[in-house]
Amino acid sequence: MRIFVIGLALWVATVLVTFTTRNANLIPSIILIGSFLSPVTFVTYAFGRADQVVTAQRIFTAFVYGGLLGVLGASVLEAAVLRQPSGLGFVGVGLIEEAVKLAGLWLLARRLPRYTMRDGIVLGAAVGFGFAAFESAGYAFNALFTSTGPSLLNLVETEVLRGILTPLGHGVWTAVVGGALFAAAARHGRPRLTGAVLGWYVVVVVLHALWDASQGIAQWLTLIFTGAPWQLLLLELGAAPRVTDGQVHLFTALTWTLLVVDGTVGLLVLRRRWRRATATPLPTPEVG
């Protein structure tokens, strides 16, 4: 809480000073603090519940290297494989991004002296939150530039929304898969791609795909519930119909509802996995 409160105060102060002085030199500070505040807070929280094998250096490496490699790998693969958003496209994004993060975690876990499911959840969360931090910074940077010029308000709104949603996304998904990977490693002595790992990978891919598709699903539901015949006809002809204020409000409410439901399911899954991981006491280090 100390990290979050102090970081939030610094971010708010930076935003207020930037709005007041119009000093563009402060914009990178807004992006960096806003993008990394929630991820760093939750990774620090997770670090306090890990085994002694998970040192601060390993957490830092997982957060920075794992997160950045995940963003780079996902960007390259998505650009090569995916062309336009669609139902299958969202599944493809989930498959690629979760696979890249799992691969990064696998590389970081190769030389650990021992493996526990608890450590896999913590290190997986570090990789996932690192991915989320770098991804949020990219979204915030893009939001700054509009057709009418730089928009500080767009940047701040994007940072706030991404900060609220960060605890429900990548960190949770990679933590679940990381726990499965380390549970398999504890049985076999090293990380292995078992049926359980693949099964939990599929679960988080589904959660990831539904998360990304939430706006499309909300648009479809809005038209089903309130769409007029002429709007549906224009859509069939490939034209974008005008929407009412009520439809805009319903779309927003449905989008947030879908995100909250998806995130809640992910948190419940992670909570159940964490309880199983902590049912067994941590190994006691040998003396001498």
Short mmCIF file of C-alpha atoms in Angstrom, two decimals:
data_model
loop_
_atom_site.label_atom_id
_atom_site.label_comp_id
_atom_site.label_asym_id
_atom_site.label_seq_id
_atom_site.Cartn_x
_atom_site.Cartn_y
_atom_site.Cartn_z
CA MET A 1 0.00 0.00 0.00
CA ARG A 2 2.88 2.34 0.70
CA ILE A 3 4.26 1.86 -2.82
CA PHE A 4 0.83 2.35 -4.38
CA VAL A 5 -0.19 5.41 -2.36
CA ILE A 6 3.12 7.24 -2.76
CA GLY A 7 3.31 6.34 -6.46
CA LEU A 8 -0.27 7.46 -7.04
CA ALA A 9 0.39 10.76 -5.27
CA LEU A 10 3.46 11.36 -7.43
CA TRP A 11 1.51 10.50 -10.60
CA VAL A 12 -1.38 12.85 -9.71
CA ALA A 13 1.09 15.62 -8.88
CA THR A 14 2.88 15.11 -12.19
CA VAL A 15 -0.41 15.24 -14.09
CA LEU A 16 -1.52 18.43 -12.34
CA VAL A 17 1.81 20.16 -12.92
CA THR A 18 1.77 19.12 -16.58
CA PHE A 19 -1.77 20.42 -17.10
CA THR A 20 -0.81 23.68 -15.37
CA THR A 21 2.55 24.36 -16.98
CA ARG A 22 2.04 22.54 -20.34
CA ASN A 23 5.58 21.24 -19.93
CA ALA A 24 5.90 18.37 -22.42
CA ASN A 25 9.05 17.13 -20.65
CA LEU A 26 6.85 15.64 -17.92
CA ILE A 27 4.82 13.44 -20.29
CA PRO A 28 7.29 10.49 -20.14
CA SER A 29 7.00 10.59 -16.33
CA ILE A 30 3.19 10.38 -16.57
CA ILE A 31 3.44 7.41 -18.93
CA LEU A 32 6.06 5.52 -16.94
CA ILE A 33 4.60 6.06 -13.46
CA GLY A 34 1.05 5.40 -14.63
CA SER A 35 1.96 2.25 -16.57
CA PHE A 36 4.21 0.67 -13.94
CA LEU A 37 2.46 1.66 -10.70
CA SER A 38 -0.16 -1.11 -10.52
CA PRO A 39 2.13 -3.88 -11.89
CA VAL A 40 4.97 -3.02 -9.50
CA THR A 41 2.57 -2.85 -6.56
CA PHE A 42 1.13 -6.30 -7.19
CA VAL A 43 4.50 -7.89 -7.96
CA THR A 44 5.87 -6.54 -4.68
CA TYR A 45 2.83 -7.98 -2.89
CA ALA A 46 3.40 -11.37 -4.53
CA PHE A 47 7.13 -11.33 -3.74
CA GLY A 48 6.38 -11.24 -0.03
CA ARG A 49 4.60 -14.59 -0.35
CA ALA A 50 7.23 -16.53 -2.28
CA ASP A 51 9.81 -19.12 -1.28
CA GLN A 52 13.38 -18.09 -0.50
CA VAL A 53 14.39 -19.35 -3.95
CA VAL A 54 12.56 -16.41 -5.51
CA THR A 55 14.99 -13.60 -4.78
CA ALA A 56 14.50 -9.92 -5.53
CA GLN A 57 16.91 -10.27 -8.46
CA ARG A 58 14.84 -13.08 -9.98
CA ILE A 59 11.63 -11.06 -9.55
CA PHE A 60 13.23 -8.04 -11.21
CA THR A 61 14.55 -10.17 -14.06
CA ALA A 62 11.16 -11.83 -14.57
CA PHE A 63 9.36 -8.48 -14.54
CA VAL A 64 11.68 -6.60 -16.91
CA TYR A 65 13.18 -9.26 -19.17
CA GLY A 66 10.20 -11.60 -19.18
CA GLY A 67 7.73 -8.78 -19.72
CA LEU A 68 9.73 -7.03 -22.43
CA LEU A 69 10.57 -10.25 -24.28
CA GLY A 70 6.91 -11.17 -24.12
CA VAL A 71 5.82 -7.87 -25.68
CA LEU A 72 8.49 -8.08 -28.40
CA GLY A 73 7.80 -11.72 -29.24
CA ALA A 74 4.03 -11.22 -29.28
CA SER A 75 4.34 -8.15 -31.52
CA VAL A 76 6.49 -9.96 -34.07
CA LEU A 77 4.32 -13.07 -34.19
CA GLU A 78 1.03 -11.16 -34.29
CA ALA A 79 2.28 -8.96 -37.13
CA ALA A 80 3.34 -12.04 -39.08
CA VAL A 81 0.26 -14.18 -38.41
CA LEU A 82 -2.70 -11.91 -37.66
CA ARG A 83 -4.04 -9.33 -40.08
CA GLN A 84 -7.38 -8.07 -38.76
CA PRO A 85 -9.46 -8.39 -35.59
CA SER A 86 -12.02 -11.21 -35.61
CA GLY A 87 -13.24 -14.03 -33.42
CA LEU A 88 -10.40 -16.27 -34.53
CA GLY A 89 -8.05 -13.31 -34.39
CA PHE A 90 -8.73 -12.78 -30.69
CA VAL A 91 -8.08 -16.47 -30.06
CA GLY A 92 -4.86 -16.16 -32.06
CA VAL A 93 -3.73 -13.20 -29.96
CA GLY A 94 -4.40 -15.16 -26.78
CA LEU A 95 -2.55 -18.21 -28.07
CA ILE A 96 0.49 -16.17 -29.12
CA GLU A 97 0.80 -13.85 -26.13
CA GLU A 98 0.27 -16.56 -23.52
CA ALA A 99 2.71 -18.87 -25.31
CA VAL A 100 5.38 -16.17 -25.48
CA LYS A 101 4.99 -15.33 -21.78
CA LEU A 102 5.12 -19.03 -20.89
CA ALA A 103 8.29 -19.42 -22.95
CA GLY A 104 9.86 -16.45 -21.17
CA LEU A 105 8.99 -17.91 -17.78
CA TRP A 106 10.39 -21.27 -18.87
CA LEU A 107 13.73 -19.68 -19.78
CA LEU A 108 13.92 -17.85 -16.46
CA ALA A 109 13.13 -21.03 -14.51
CA ARG A 110 15.71 -23.35 -16.07
CA ARG A 111 18.36 -23.08 -13.34
CA LEU A 112 16.33 -22.81 -10.15
CA PRO A 113 17.57 -25.14 -7.37
CA ARG A 114 14.01 -26.35 -6.66
CA TYR A 115 10.47 -25.78 -7.84
CA THR A 116 7.20 -25.21 -6.02
CA MET A 117 3.80 -24.31 -7.36
CA ARG A 118 3.83 -21.22 -5.14
CA ASP A 119 7.02 -19.90 -6.75
CA GLY A 120 5.61 -20.56 -10.21
CA ILE A 121 2.57 -18.42 -9.44
CA VAL A 122 4.75 -15.58 -8.11
CA LEU A 123 7.25 -15.64 -10.99
CA GLY A 124 4.43 -16.05 -13.50
CA ALA A 125 2.72 -13.00 -12.04
CA ALA A 126 5.99 -11.05 -12.35
CA VAL A 127 6.30 -11.93 -16.05
CA GLY A 128 2.62 -11.16 -16.69
CA PHE A 129 2.66 -7.84 -14.86
CA GLY A 130 5.87 -6.89 -16.66
CA PHE A 131 4.13 -7.59 -19.95
CA ALA A 132 1.15 -5.50 -18.81
CA ALA A 133 3.38 -2.59 -17.78
CA PHE A 134 5.20 -2.32 -21.10
CA GLU A 135 1.97 -2.87 -23.04
CA SER A 136 0.19 -0.12 -21.05
CA ALA A 137 3.05 2.28 -21.74
CA GLY A 138 2.59 1.63 -25.46
CA TYR A 139 -1.17 2.20 -25.30
CA ALA A 140 -0.67 5.41 -23.32
CA PHE A 141 1.88 6.71 -25.81
CA ASN A 142 -0.46 6.00 -28.73
CA ALA A 143 -3.37 7.67 -26.91
CA LEU A 144 -1.36 10.88 -26.68
CA PHE A 145 -1.52 11.45 -30.43
CA THR A 146 -4.88 12.30 -32.01
CA SER A 147 -6.00 13.71 -35.35
CA THR A 148 -6.22 17.18 -33.76
CA GLY A 149 -2.80 17.01 -32.09
CA PRO A 150 -1.41 15.74 -28.77
CA SER A 151 -4.10 15.14 -26.14
CA LEU A 152 -2.99 15.01 -22.53
CA LEU A 153 -6.55 14.19 -21.45
CA ASN A 154 -6.61 11.07 -23.65
CA LEU A 155 -3.30 9.99 -22.17
CA VAL A 156 -4.51 10.38 -18.59
CA GLU A 157 -7.82 8.60 -19.28
CA THR A 158 -5.99 5.69 -20.88
CA GLU A 159 -3.58 5.43 -17.94
CA VAL A 160 -6.45 5.40 -15.42
CA LEU A 161 -8.45 2.74 -17.28
CA ARG A 162 -5.41 0.54 -17.88
CA GLY A 163 -4.38 0.92 -14.23
CA ILE A 164 -7.81 -0.23 -13.05
CA LEU A 165 -7.85 -3.25 -15.37
CA THR A 166 -4.20 -4.30 -14.92
CA PRO A 167 -4.78 -6.49 -11.80
CA LEU A 168 -7.34 -8.59 -13.71
CA GLY A 169 -5.39 -9.45 -16.84
CA HIS A 170 -1.92 -10.60 -17.82
CA GLY A 171 -0.56 -11.01 -14.30
CA VAL A 172 -3.39 -13.36 -13.31
CA TRP A 173 -3.23 -15.41 -16.52
CA THR A 174 0.53 -15.98 -16.47
CA ALA A 175 0.43 -16.71 -12.74
CA VAL A 176 -2.03 -19.56 -13.35
CA VAL A 177 0.10 -21.10 -16.10
CA GLY A 178 3.28 -20.50 -14.10
CA GLY A 179 1.86 -22.44 -11.17
CA ALA A 180 1.06 -25.36 -13.46
CA LEU A 181 4.54 -25.27 -15.02
CA PHE A 182 6.29 -25.29 -11.64
CA ALA A 183 3.99 -28.00 -10.30
CA ALA A 184 5.09 -30.18 -13.22
CA ALA A 185 8.72 -29.20 -12.60
CA ALA A 186 8.43 -30.20 -8.94
CA ARG A 187 7.39 -33.71 -10.01
CA HIS A 188 9.92 -34.17 -12.82
CA GLY A 189 12.89 -32.13 -11.55
CA ARG A 190 12.74 -29.59 -14.38
CA PRO A 191 10.07 -27.67 -16.31
CA ARG A 192 8.13 -29.91 -18.68
CA LEU A 193 5.18 -29.43 -21.01
CA THR A 194 2.66 -31.80 -19.44
CA GLY A 195 -1.04 -32.28 -20.04
CA ALA A 196 -1.86 -30.18 -16.97
CA VAL A 197 0.28 -27.28 -18.24
CA LEU A 198 -1.43 -27.43 -21.64
CA GLY A 199 -4.84 -27.61 -19.99
CA TRP A 200 -4.28 -24.49 -17.89
CA TYR A 201 -2.74 -22.79 -20.92
CA VAL A 202 -6.00 -23.36 -22.81
CA VAL A 203 -7.99 -21.97 -19.86
CA VAL A 204 -6.04 -18.70 -19.78
CA VAL A 205 -6.12 -18.41 -23.59
CA VAL A 206 -9.93 -18.55 -23.43
CA LEU A 207 -10.00 -15.90 -20.69
CA HIS A 208 -7.58 -13.76 -22.71
CA ALA A 209 -9.58 -14.08 -25.93
CA LEU A 210 -12.88 -13.24 -24.21
CA TRP A 211 -11.22 -10.23 -22.58
CA ASP A 212 -10.00 -8.89 -25.93
CA ALA A 213 -13.34 -9.62 -27.60
CA SER A 214 -15.40 -7.88 -24.90
CA GLN A 215 -16.05 -4.76 -26.99
CA GLY A 216 -17.12 -6.78 -30.02
CA ILE A 217 -19.40 -8.94 -27.89
CA ALA A 218 -20.84 -5.81 -26.25
CA GLN A 219 -21.54 -4.27 -29.67
CA TRP A 220 -23.30 -7.44 -30.80
CA LEU A 221 -25.40 -7.64 -27.62
CA THR A 222 -26.30 -3.96 -27.90
CA LEU A 223 -27.64 -4.46 -31.41
CA ILE A 224 -29.49 -7.62 -30.37
CA PHE A 225 -31.21 -5.82 -27.48
CA THR A 226 -31.82 -2.36 -28.98
CA GLY A 227 -30.93 -2.46 -32.68
CA ALA A 228 -33.50 -0.97 -35.08
CA PRO A 229 -34.19 -2.72 -38.40
CA TRP A 230 -32.58 0.10 -40.38
CA GLN A 231 -29.39 -0.19 -38.31
CA LEU A 232 -29.17 -3.91 -38.97
CA LEU A 233 -29.80 -3.29 -42.67
CA LEU A 234 -26.98 -0.74 -42.87
CA LEU A 235 -24.63 -3.19 -41.18
CA GLU A 236 -25.52 -5.87 -43.71
CA LEU A 237 -24.68 -3.38 -46.47
CA GLY A 238 -21.30 -2.67 -44.87
CA ALA A 239 -22.15 0.83 -43.63
CA ALA A 240 -21.82 2.12 -40.07
CA PRO A 241 -25.22 3.22 -38.71
CA ARG A 242 -25.68 6.14 -36.33
CA VAL A 243 -26.27 5.06 -32.77
CA THR A 244 -28.39 6.55 -30.02
CA ASP A 245 -27.16 7.83 -26.67
CA GLY A 246 -28.94 4.94 -24.99
CA GLN A 247 -27.06 2.45 -27.16
CA VAL A 248 -23.75 4.11 -26.30
CA HIS A 249 -24.49 3.85 -22.57
CA LEU A 250 -25.64 0.22 -22.91
CA PHE A 251 -22.51 -0.65 -24.91
CA THR A 252 -20.28 0.89 -22.23
CA ALA A 253 -22.11 -0.90 -19.43
CA LEU A 254 -21.97 -4.25 -21.24
CA THR A 255 -18.25 -3.83 -22.03
CA TRP A 256 -17.36 -3.17 -18.40
CA THR A 257 -19.64 -5.96 -17.20
CA LEU A 258 -17.95 -8.47 -19.50
CA LEU A 259 -14.50 -7.33 -18.39
CA VAL A 260 -15.42 -7.56 -14.71
CA VAL A 261 -16.95 -11.03 -15.15
CA ASP A 262 -13.92 -12.26 -17.09
CA GLY A 263 -11.51 -10.77 -14.57
CA THR A 264 -13.47 -12.19 -11.62
CA VAL A 265 -13.38 -15.68 -13.12
CA GLY A 266 -9.62 -15.35 -13.58
CA LEU A 267 -9.14 -14.20 -9.98
CA LEU A 268 -11.27 -17.07 -8.65
CA VAL A 269 -9.23 -19.57 -10.64
CA LEU A 270 -5.98 -18.05 -9.36
CA ARG A 271 -7.27 -18.04 -5.77
CA ARG A 272 -8.14 -21.71 -6.00
CA ARG A 273 -4.71 -22.53 -7.45
CA TRP A 274 -3.01 -20.46 -4.73
CA ARG A 275 -4.87 -22.33 -2.01
CA ARG A 276 -3.69 -25.61 -3.47
CA ALA A 277 -0.13 -24.27 -3.72
CA THR A 278 -0.10 -23.15 -0.08
CA ALA A 279 -1.70 -26.34 1.25
CA THR A 280 1.81 -27.85 1.32
CA PRO A 281 4.29 -26.03 3.61
CA LEU A 282 7.37 -24.52 2.03
CA PRO A 283 10.57 -26.60 2.12
CA THR A 284 12.80 -25.84 5.09
CA PRO A 285 16.36 -24.88 4.02
CA GLU A 286 19.05 -27.24 5.24
CA VAL A 287 21.52 -25.92 7.81
CA GLY A 288 25.25 -26.50 7.33
#
